[in-house]
């Protein structure tokens, strides 16, 4: 659900509305009705041989397919300094709204979640994260984005080419989209230095999203690996006792090894805490066992909590640092990073 970028250049961004599950179901239902009406036209022609009424039914049935060919697009043009929102059918534009740079006073970014209640009672269900852009313009627009990266790309593009203020909404408070604005009421939040967020070296910060901190993460990982090893050993021993010969014993050992290795890698990778390190004018971000990224400090904007995910915002995109940690930690991480951004 929401808009996605289908084309992006230095001068233009084109977004298209992908619709939602309700739009998809509605389109399928309408198309099914249309197919039924068109079948009636064929049935009527076969039964009576009348062409006119059959043709009328055929045209009527084809109209039910129209919702499947509706396309909503938003074009952000940096050359003409305007935004154009269009609605088209079969490639023919039927409605168009244009906002010039002078009419756009503010672009507001926000994030929200859904499905938390269902996920609480059913572990198989996922919490959905949504992102929204609100254009304070005439006409006023509210656009739902598919992901954080899409929203950030648009915000950075408008910041670069348009004379418009940018804002981020965190806990129902609007913050200016700048390093200073991402602070809590422009006041520095001290680093808690507890098991969740702490300095672990010179110009290095470690973030652990687990309730038990780094130790808790490692205990969970060790427990999962131990369970995997014990389960594999038990199954191998049981198959030998029962005379299980359908699968060669060597193949059973290989399957057990792959199972234990895969689960061990996932467990160890999830137990690795996120680390931020300042090194020779760069911010090094380590979010997994093998994942390391490097960003020039000049490209780093700061840290913000949106849709219960803590993001590092850079001009090259966003990086997820932690999930579901209190907002005060996001402010603290940002304040820890702020002195290095000023250099």
PDB file of C-alpha atoms in Angstrom, residues 3-180:
ATOM      1  CA  UNK A   3       3.560   5.110  -3.356  1.00  0.00           C
ATOM      2  CA  UNK A   4       6.797   3.700  -4.691  1.00  0.00           C
ATOM      3  CA  UNK A   5       9.490   5.320  -6.832  1.00  0.00           C
ATOM      4  CA  UNK A   6       9.382   4.002 -10.393  1.00  0.00           C
ATOM      5  CA  UNK A   7      11.873   6.486 -11.874  1.00  0.00           C
ATOM      6  CA  UNK A   8      14.433   8.808 -10.324  1.00  0.00           C
ATOM      7  CA  UNK A   9      16.990  11.124 -11.935  1.00  0.00           C
ATOM      8  CA  UNK A  10      18.883  14.214 -10.796  1.00  0.00           C
ATOM      9  CA  UNK A  11      16.022  16.388 -12.055  1.00  0.00           C
ATOM     10  CA  UNK A  12      12.870  14.339 -11.475  1.00  0.00           C
ATOM     11  CA  UNK A  13      11.236  11.703  -9.295  1.00  0.00           C
ATOM     12  CA  UNK A  14       8.197   9.764 -10.513  1.00  0.00           C
ATOM     13  CA  UNK A  15       6.106   7.889  -7.943  1.00  0.00           C
ATOM     14  CA  UNK A  16       3.207   5.539  -8.546  1.00  0.00           C
ATOM     15  CA  UNK A  17       0.467   4.442  -6.157  1.00  0.00           C
ATOM     16  CA  UNK A  18       0.608   0.694  -5.683  1.00  0.00           C
ATOM     17  CA  UNK A  19      -2.779   0.615  -3.945  1.00  0.00           C
ATOM     18  CA  UNK A  20      -3.703  -1.560  -0.990  1.00  0.00           C
ATOM     19  CA  UNK A  21      -5.262  -4.938  -0.348  1.00  0.00           C
ATOM     20  CA  UNK A  22      -8.754  -3.405  -0.388  1.00  0.00           C
ATOM     21  CA  UNK A  23      -8.120  -1.828  -3.799  1.00  0.00           C
ATOM     22  CA  UNK A  24      -6.761  -5.139  -5.075  1.00  0.00           C
ATOM     23  CA  UNK A  25      -9.791  -7.119  -3.840  1.00  0.00           C
ATOM     24  CA  UNK A  26     -12.163  -4.476  -5.226  1.00  0.00           C
ATOM     25  CA  UNK A  27     -10.440  -4.663  -8.623  1.00  0.00           C
ATOM     26  CA  UNK A  28     -10.664  -8.469  -8.672  1.00  0.00           C
ATOM     27  CA  UNK A  29     -14.360  -8.415  -7.735  1.00  0.00           C
ATOM     28  CA  UNK A  30     -15.194  -5.816 -10.387  1.00  0.00           C
ATOM     29  CA  UNK A  31     -13.221  -7.726 -13.020  1.00  0.00           C
ATOM     30  CA  UNK A  32     -15.074 -10.922 -12.113  1.00  0.00           C
ATOM     31  CA  UNK A  33     -18.411  -9.163 -12.482  1.00  0.00           C
ATOM     32  CA  UNK A  34     -17.274  -7.744 -15.797  1.00  0.00           C
ATOM     33  CA  UNK A  35     -16.231 -11.183 -17.025  1.00  0.00           C
ATOM     34  CA  UNK A  36     -19.657 -12.492 -16.039  1.00  0.00           C
ATOM     35  CA  UNK A  37     -21.454  -9.751 -17.956  1.00  0.00           C
ATOM     36  CA  UNK A  38     -19.273 -10.348 -21.012  1.00  0.00           C
ATOM     37  CA  UNK A  39     -20.061 -14.064 -20.791  1.00  0.00           C
ATOM     38  CA  UNK A  40     -23.782 -13.180 -20.782  1.00  0.00           C
ATOM     39  CA  UNK A  41     -23.284 -11.206 -23.991  1.00  0.00           C
ATOM     40  CA  UNK A  42     -21.716 -14.244 -25.652  1.00  0.00           C
ATOM     41  CA  UNK A  43     -24.437 -16.515 -24.261  1.00  0.00           C
ATOM     42  CA  UNK A  44     -27.124 -14.115 -25.527  1.00  0.00           C
ATOM     43  CA  UNK A  45     -25.525 -14.037 -28.995  1.00  0.00           C
ATOM     44  CA  UNK A  46     -25.343 -17.829 -29.146  1.00  0.00           C
ATOM     45  CA  UNK A  47     -28.960 -18.148 -27.993  1.00  0.00           C
ATOM     46  CA  UNK A  48     -30.683 -15.415 -30.025  1.00  0.00           C
ATOM     47  CA  UNK A  49     -28.145 -14.369 -32.659  1.00  0.00           C
ATOM     48  CA  UNK A  50     -28.817 -10.690 -31.772  1.00  0.00           C
ATOM     49  CA  UNK A  51     -25.672  -8.621 -32.273  1.00  0.00           C
ATOM     50  CA  UNK A  52     -26.694  -5.188 -30.908  1.00  0.00           C
ATOM     51  CA  UNK A  53     -27.682  -6.208 -27.379  1.00  0.00           C
ATOM     52  CA  UNK A  54     -24.766  -8.628 -27.166  1.00  0.00           C
ATOM     53  CA  UNK A  55     -22.410  -5.791 -28.129  1.00  0.00           C
ATOM     54  CA  UNK A  56     -23.995  -3.522 -25.489  1.00  0.00           C
ATOM     55  CA  UNK A  57     -23.474  -6.180 -22.827  1.00  0.00           C
ATOM     56  CA  UNK A  58     -19.898  -6.623 -24.035  1.00  0.00           C
ATOM     57  CA  UNK A  59     -19.151  -2.898 -23.629  1.00  0.00           C
ATOM     58  CA  UNK A  60     -20.874  -2.834 -20.241  1.00  0.00           C
ATOM     59  CA  UNK A  61     -18.783  -5.768 -19.042  1.00  0.00           C
ATOM     60  CA  UNK A  62     -15.543  -4.156 -20.193  1.00  0.00           C
ATOM     61  CA  UNK A  63     -16.338  -1.091 -18.055  1.00  0.00           C
ATOM     62  CA  UNK A  64     -16.035  -3.215 -14.925  1.00  0.00           C
ATOM     63  CA  UNK A  65     -12.344  -3.703 -15.735  1.00  0.00           C
ATOM     64  CA  UNK A  66     -11.640   0.045 -15.464  1.00  0.00           C
ATOM     65  CA  UNK A  67     -10.522   0.042 -11.771  1.00  0.00           C
ATOM     66  CA  UNK A  68      -7.683  -2.336 -12.679  1.00  0.00           C
ATOM     67  CA  UNK A  69      -6.292   0.203 -15.151  1.00  0.00           C
ATOM     68  CA  UNK A  70      -6.411   3.265 -12.894  1.00  0.00           C
ATOM     69  CA  UNK A  71      -2.975   4.759 -12.196  1.00  0.00           C
ATOM     70  CA  UNK A  72      -2.187   7.504  -9.672  1.00  0.00           C
ATOM     71  CA  UNK A  73       1.193   9.177 -10.045  1.00  0.00           C
ATOM     72  CA  UNK A  74       3.152  11.978  -8.433  1.00  0.00           C
ATOM     73  CA  UNK A  75       5.896  13.743 -10.389  1.00  0.00           C
ATOM     74  CA  UNK A  76       8.402  15.923  -8.512  1.00  0.00           C
ATOM     75  CA  UNK A  77      10.121  18.184 -11.042  1.00  0.00           C
ATOM     76  CA  UNK A  78      13.236  20.029  -9.851  1.00  0.00           C
ATOM     77  CA  UNK A  79      13.630  22.022 -13.081  1.00  0.00           C
ATOM     78  CA  UNK A  80      10.160  23.626 -13.042  1.00  0.00           C
ATOM     79  CA  UNK A  81      10.026  23.584  -9.202  1.00  0.00           C
ATOM     80  CA  UNK A  82       6.628  21.936  -9.118  1.00  0.00           C
ATOM     81  CA  UNK A  83       4.815  18.805  -8.012  1.00  0.00           C
ATOM     82  CA  UNK A  84       2.172  17.245 -10.236  1.00  0.00           C
ATOM     83  CA  UNK A  85      -0.345  14.660  -9.080  1.00  0.00           C
ATOM     84  CA  UNK A  86      -2.182  12.862 -11.880  1.00  0.00           C
ATOM     85  CA  UNK A  87      -4.912  10.256 -12.219  1.00  0.00           C
ATOM     86  CA  UNK A  88      -5.090   8.343 -15.486  1.00  0.00           C
ATOM     87  CA  UNK A  89      -7.148   5.580 -17.076  1.00  0.00           C
ATOM     88  CA  UNK A  90      -5.585   3.418 -19.776  1.00  0.00           C
ATOM     89  CA  UNK A  91      -2.757   5.982 -20.005  1.00  0.00           C
ATOM     90  CA  UNK A  92      -5.142   8.947 -20.518  1.00  0.00           C
ATOM     91  CA  UNK A  93      -4.890  11.616 -17.809  1.00  0.00           C
ATOM     92  CA  UNK A  94      -8.298  12.562 -16.446  1.00  0.00           C
ATOM     93  CA  UNK A  95      -7.337  14.629 -13.394  1.00  0.00           C
ATOM     94  CA  UNK A  96      -4.272  16.720 -12.618  1.00  0.00           C
ATOM     95  CA  UNK A  97      -3.230  18.848  -9.639  1.00  0.00           C
ATOM     96  CA  UNK A  98      -0.134  21.062  -9.641  1.00  0.00           C
ATOM     97  CA  UNK A  99       1.651  22.645  -6.694  1.00  0.00           C
ATOM     98  CA  UNK A 100       4.415  25.160  -7.327  1.00  0.00           C
ATOM     99  CA  UNK A 101       7.399  25.644  -5.056  1.00  0.00           C
ATOM    100  CA  UNK A 102       5.924  28.822  -3.551  1.00  0.00           C
ATOM    101  CA  UNK A 103       2.716  27.000  -2.551  1.00  0.00           C
ATOM    102  CA  UNK A 104       4.547  24.245  -0.666  1.00  0.00           C
ATOM    103  CA  UNK A 105       5.413  25.615   2.767  1.00  0.00           C
ATOM    104  CA  UNK A 106       6.265  22.423   4.652  1.00  0.00           C
ATOM    105  CA  UNK A 107       6.883  18.723   4.060  1.00  0.00           C
ATOM    106  CA  UNK A 108       6.182  16.589   7.116  1.00  0.00           C
ATOM    107  CA  UNK A 109       7.436  13.013   7.573  1.00  0.00           C
ATOM    108  CA  UNK A 110       5.910  10.563  10.043  1.00  0.00           C
ATOM    109  CA  UNK A 111       5.691   6.849  10.757  1.00  0.00           C
ATOM    110  CA  UNK A 112       3.127   4.596  12.401  1.00  0.00           C
ATOM    111  CA  UNK A 113       2.481   0.908  13.043  1.00  0.00           C
ATOM    112  CA  UNK A 114      -0.536  -1.387  12.703  1.00  0.00           C
ATOM    113  CA  UNK A 115      -1.378  -4.965  13.633  1.00  0.00           C
ATOM    114  CA  UNK A 116       0.264  -4.816  17.060  1.00  0.00           C
ATOM    115  CA  UNK A 117      -2.769  -6.288  18.847  1.00  0.00           C
ATOM    116  CA  UNK A 118      -3.002  -9.219  16.431  1.00  0.00           C
ATOM    117  CA  UNK A 119       0.747  -9.841  16.664  1.00  0.00           C
ATOM    118  CA  UNK A 120       0.559  -9.862  20.476  1.00  0.00           C
ATOM    119  CA  UNK A 121      -1.944 -12.747  20.448  1.00  0.00           C
ATOM    120  CA  UNK A 122      -0.481 -14.510  17.413  1.00  0.00           C
ATOM    121  CA  UNK A 123       3.299 -14.742  17.054  1.00  0.00           C
ATOM    122  CA  UNK A 124       2.945 -15.676  13.387  1.00  0.00           C
ATOM    123  CA  UNK A 125       1.508 -12.276  12.495  1.00  0.00           C
ATOM    124  CA  UNK A 126       3.757  -9.342  11.691  1.00  0.00           C
ATOM    125  CA  UNK A 127       3.559  -5.764  12.900  1.00  0.00           C
ATOM    126  CA  UNK A 128       3.255  -3.528   9.834  1.00  0.00           C
ATOM    127  CA  UNK A 129       5.259  -0.321   9.572  1.00  0.00           C
ATOM    128  CA  UNK A 130       3.897   2.567   7.517  1.00  0.00           C
ATOM    129  CA  UNK A 131       5.335   5.940   6.553  1.00  0.00           C
ATOM    130  CA  UNK A 132       3.534   9.059   5.502  1.00  0.00           C
ATOM    131  CA  UNK A 133       4.380  12.333   3.784  1.00  0.00           C
ATOM    132  CA  UNK A 134       2.152  15.330   4.373  1.00  0.00           C
ATOM    133  CA  UNK A 135       2.488  18.223   1.921  1.00  0.00           C
ATOM    134  CA  UNK A 136       1.342  21.494   3.475  1.00  0.00           C
ATOM    135  CA  UNK A 137       0.331  23.062   0.194  1.00  0.00           C
ATOM    136  CA  UNK A 138      -2.699  24.020  -1.840  1.00  0.00           C
ATOM    137  CA  UNK A 139      -4.179  21.501  -2.316  1.00  0.00           C
ATOM    138  CA  UNK A 140      -2.947  19.699   0.801  1.00  0.00           C
ATOM    139  CA  UNK A 141      -1.720  16.148   0.165  1.00  0.00           C
ATOM    140  CA  UNK A 142      -1.203  13.109   2.361  1.00  0.00           C
ATOM    141  CA  UNK A 143       0.757  10.307   0.730  1.00  0.00           C
ATOM    142  CA  UNK A 144       1.465   6.880   2.220  1.00  0.00           C
ATOM    143  CA  UNK A 145       4.927   5.560   1.415  1.00  0.00           C
ATOM    144  CA  UNK A 146       5.896   1.911   1.004  1.00  0.00           C
ATOM    145  CA  UNK A 147       8.996   2.241   3.169  1.00  0.00           C
ATOM    146  CA  UNK A 148      11.283   4.554   5.069  1.00  0.00           C
ATOM    147  CA  UNK A 149      13.864   4.677   2.274  1.00  0.00           C
ATOM    148  CA  UNK A 150      11.273   5.927  -0.243  1.00  0.00           C
ATOM    149  CA  UNK A 151      10.133   8.676   2.129  1.00  0.00           C
ATOM    150  CA  UNK A 152      13.726   9.713   2.858  1.00  0.00           C
ATOM    151  CA  UNK A 153      14.662   9.844  -0.840  1.00  0.00           C
ATOM    152  CA  UNK A 154      11.783  12.217  -1.531  1.00  0.00           C
ATOM    153  CA  UNK A 155      12.571  14.396   1.499  1.00  0.00           C
ATOM    154  CA  UNK A 156      16.254  14.736   0.556  1.00  0.00           C
ATOM    155  CA  UNK A 157      15.337  15.472  -3.070  1.00  0.00           C
ATOM    156  CA  UNK A 158      12.958  18.255  -2.037  1.00  0.00           C
ATOM    157  CA  UNK A 159      15.490  19.606   0.466  1.00  0.00           C
ATOM    158  CA  UNK A 160      18.060  19.847  -2.318  1.00  0.00           C
ATOM    159  CA  UNK A 161      15.904  21.421  -5.033  1.00  0.00           C
ATOM    160  CA  UNK A 162      12.998  23.190  -3.310  1.00  0.00           C
ATOM    161  CA  UNK A 163      12.817  26.154  -0.972  1.00  0.00           C
ATOM    162  CA  UNK A 164      10.674  24.266   1.530  1.00  0.00           C
ATOM    163  CA  UNK A 165      10.983  23.424   5.222  1.00  0.00           C
ATOM    164  CA  UNK A 166      11.174  19.763   6.251  1.00  0.00           C
ATOM    165  CA  UNK A 167       9.904  18.271   9.490  1.00  0.00           C
ATOM    166  CA  UNK A 168       9.790  14.898  11.251  1.00  0.00           C
ATOM    167  CA  UNK A 169       7.000  13.904  13.655  1.00  0.00           C
ATOM    168  CA  UNK A 170       8.206  11.911  16.680  1.00  0.00           C
ATOM    169  CA  UNK A 171       5.777  11.113  19.515  1.00  0.00           C
ATOM    170  CA  UNK A 172       3.257  13.653  18.171  1.00  0.00           C
ATOM    171  CA  UNK A 173       5.880  16.426  18.220  1.00  0.00           C
ATOM    172  CA  UNK A 174       7.183  18.097  15.094  1.00  0.00           C
ATOM    173  CA  UNK A 175      10.957  18.416  14.765  1.00  0.00           C
ATOM    174  CA  UNK A 176      12.862  20.353  12.152  1.00  0.00           C
ATOM    175  CA  UNK A 177      14.642  17.995   9.769  1.00  0.00           C
ATOM    176  CA  UNK A 178      18.165  18.876  10.825  1.00  0.00           C
ATOM    177  CA  UNK A 179      20.737  17.671  13.341  1.00  0.00           C
ATOM    178  CA  UNK A 180      19.596  20.325  15.808  1.00  0.00           C
TER     179      UNK A 180
END
